[in-house]
mmCIF file of C-alpha atoms in Angstrom:
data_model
loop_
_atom_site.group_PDB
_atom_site.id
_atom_site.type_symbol
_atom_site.label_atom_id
_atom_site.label_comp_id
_atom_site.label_asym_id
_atom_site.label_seq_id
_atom_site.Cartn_x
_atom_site.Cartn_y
_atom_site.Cartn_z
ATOM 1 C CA UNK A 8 -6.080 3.916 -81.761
ATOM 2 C CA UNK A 9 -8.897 3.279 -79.477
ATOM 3 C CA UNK A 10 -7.076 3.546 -76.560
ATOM 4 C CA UNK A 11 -6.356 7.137 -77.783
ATOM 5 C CA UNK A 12 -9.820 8.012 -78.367
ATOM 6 C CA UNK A 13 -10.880 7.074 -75.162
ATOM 7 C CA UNK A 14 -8.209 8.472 -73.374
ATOM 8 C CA UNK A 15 -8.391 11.876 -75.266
ATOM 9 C CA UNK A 16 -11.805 12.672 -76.117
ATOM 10 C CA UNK A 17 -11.514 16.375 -75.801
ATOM 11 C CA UNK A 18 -8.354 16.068 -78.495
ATOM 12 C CA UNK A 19 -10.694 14.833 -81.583
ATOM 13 C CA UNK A 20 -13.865 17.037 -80.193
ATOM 14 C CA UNK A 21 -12.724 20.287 -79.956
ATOM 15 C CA UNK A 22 -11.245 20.464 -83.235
ATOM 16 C CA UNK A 23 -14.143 18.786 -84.638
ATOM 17 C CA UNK A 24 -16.324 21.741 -83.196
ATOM 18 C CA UNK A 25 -14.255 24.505 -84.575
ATOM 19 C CA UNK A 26 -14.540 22.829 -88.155
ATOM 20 C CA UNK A 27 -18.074 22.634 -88.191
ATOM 21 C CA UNK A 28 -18.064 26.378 -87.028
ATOM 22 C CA UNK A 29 -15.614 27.704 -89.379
ATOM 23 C CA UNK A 30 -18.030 25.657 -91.871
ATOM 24 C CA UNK A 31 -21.141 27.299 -91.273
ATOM 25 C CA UNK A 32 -19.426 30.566 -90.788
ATOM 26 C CA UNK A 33 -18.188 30.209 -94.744
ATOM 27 C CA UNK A 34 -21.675 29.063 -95.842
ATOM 28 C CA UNK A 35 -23.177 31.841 -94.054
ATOM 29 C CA UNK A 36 -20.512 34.264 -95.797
ATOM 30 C CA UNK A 37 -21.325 32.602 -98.697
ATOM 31 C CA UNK A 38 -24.920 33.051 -98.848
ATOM 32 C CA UNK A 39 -25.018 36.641 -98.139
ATOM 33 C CA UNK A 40 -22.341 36.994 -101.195
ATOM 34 C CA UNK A 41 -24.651 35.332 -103.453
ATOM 35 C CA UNK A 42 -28.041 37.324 -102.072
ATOM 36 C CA UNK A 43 -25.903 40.535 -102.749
ATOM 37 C CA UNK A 44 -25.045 39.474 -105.917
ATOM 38 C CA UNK A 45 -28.445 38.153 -106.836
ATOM 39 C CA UNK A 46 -29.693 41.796 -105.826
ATOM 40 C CA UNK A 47 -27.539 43.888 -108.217
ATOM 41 C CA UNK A 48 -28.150 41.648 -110.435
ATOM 42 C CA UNK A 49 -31.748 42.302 -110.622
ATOM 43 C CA UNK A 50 -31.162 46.323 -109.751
ATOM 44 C CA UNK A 51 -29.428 45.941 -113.068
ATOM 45 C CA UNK A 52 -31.948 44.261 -114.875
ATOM 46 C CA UNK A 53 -34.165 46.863 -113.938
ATOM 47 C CA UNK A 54 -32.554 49.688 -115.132
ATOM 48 C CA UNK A 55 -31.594 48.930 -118.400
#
């Protein structure tokens, strides 16, 4: 196992960096969701 890591680096990073990316891509997707929602939600309030 070791001698696979240090043979193939690039094999464990690269996937590595496109998890951590599709990560903060959903938490950023999720944060604007919830500030929308959070928004109507007091547009709402508002109103009535």
């Amino acid at each position: 196992m070791i001698n696979f890591l240090t043979r193939h680096p690039e094999k464990i990073y690269i996937p590595l960096l496109e998890h951590i990316e599709l990560v903060f891509m959903t938490l950023l997707i999720s944060v604007a969701i919830a500030s929308v929602l959070t928004l109507l939600c007091m547009r709402s309030e508002r109103l009535s």
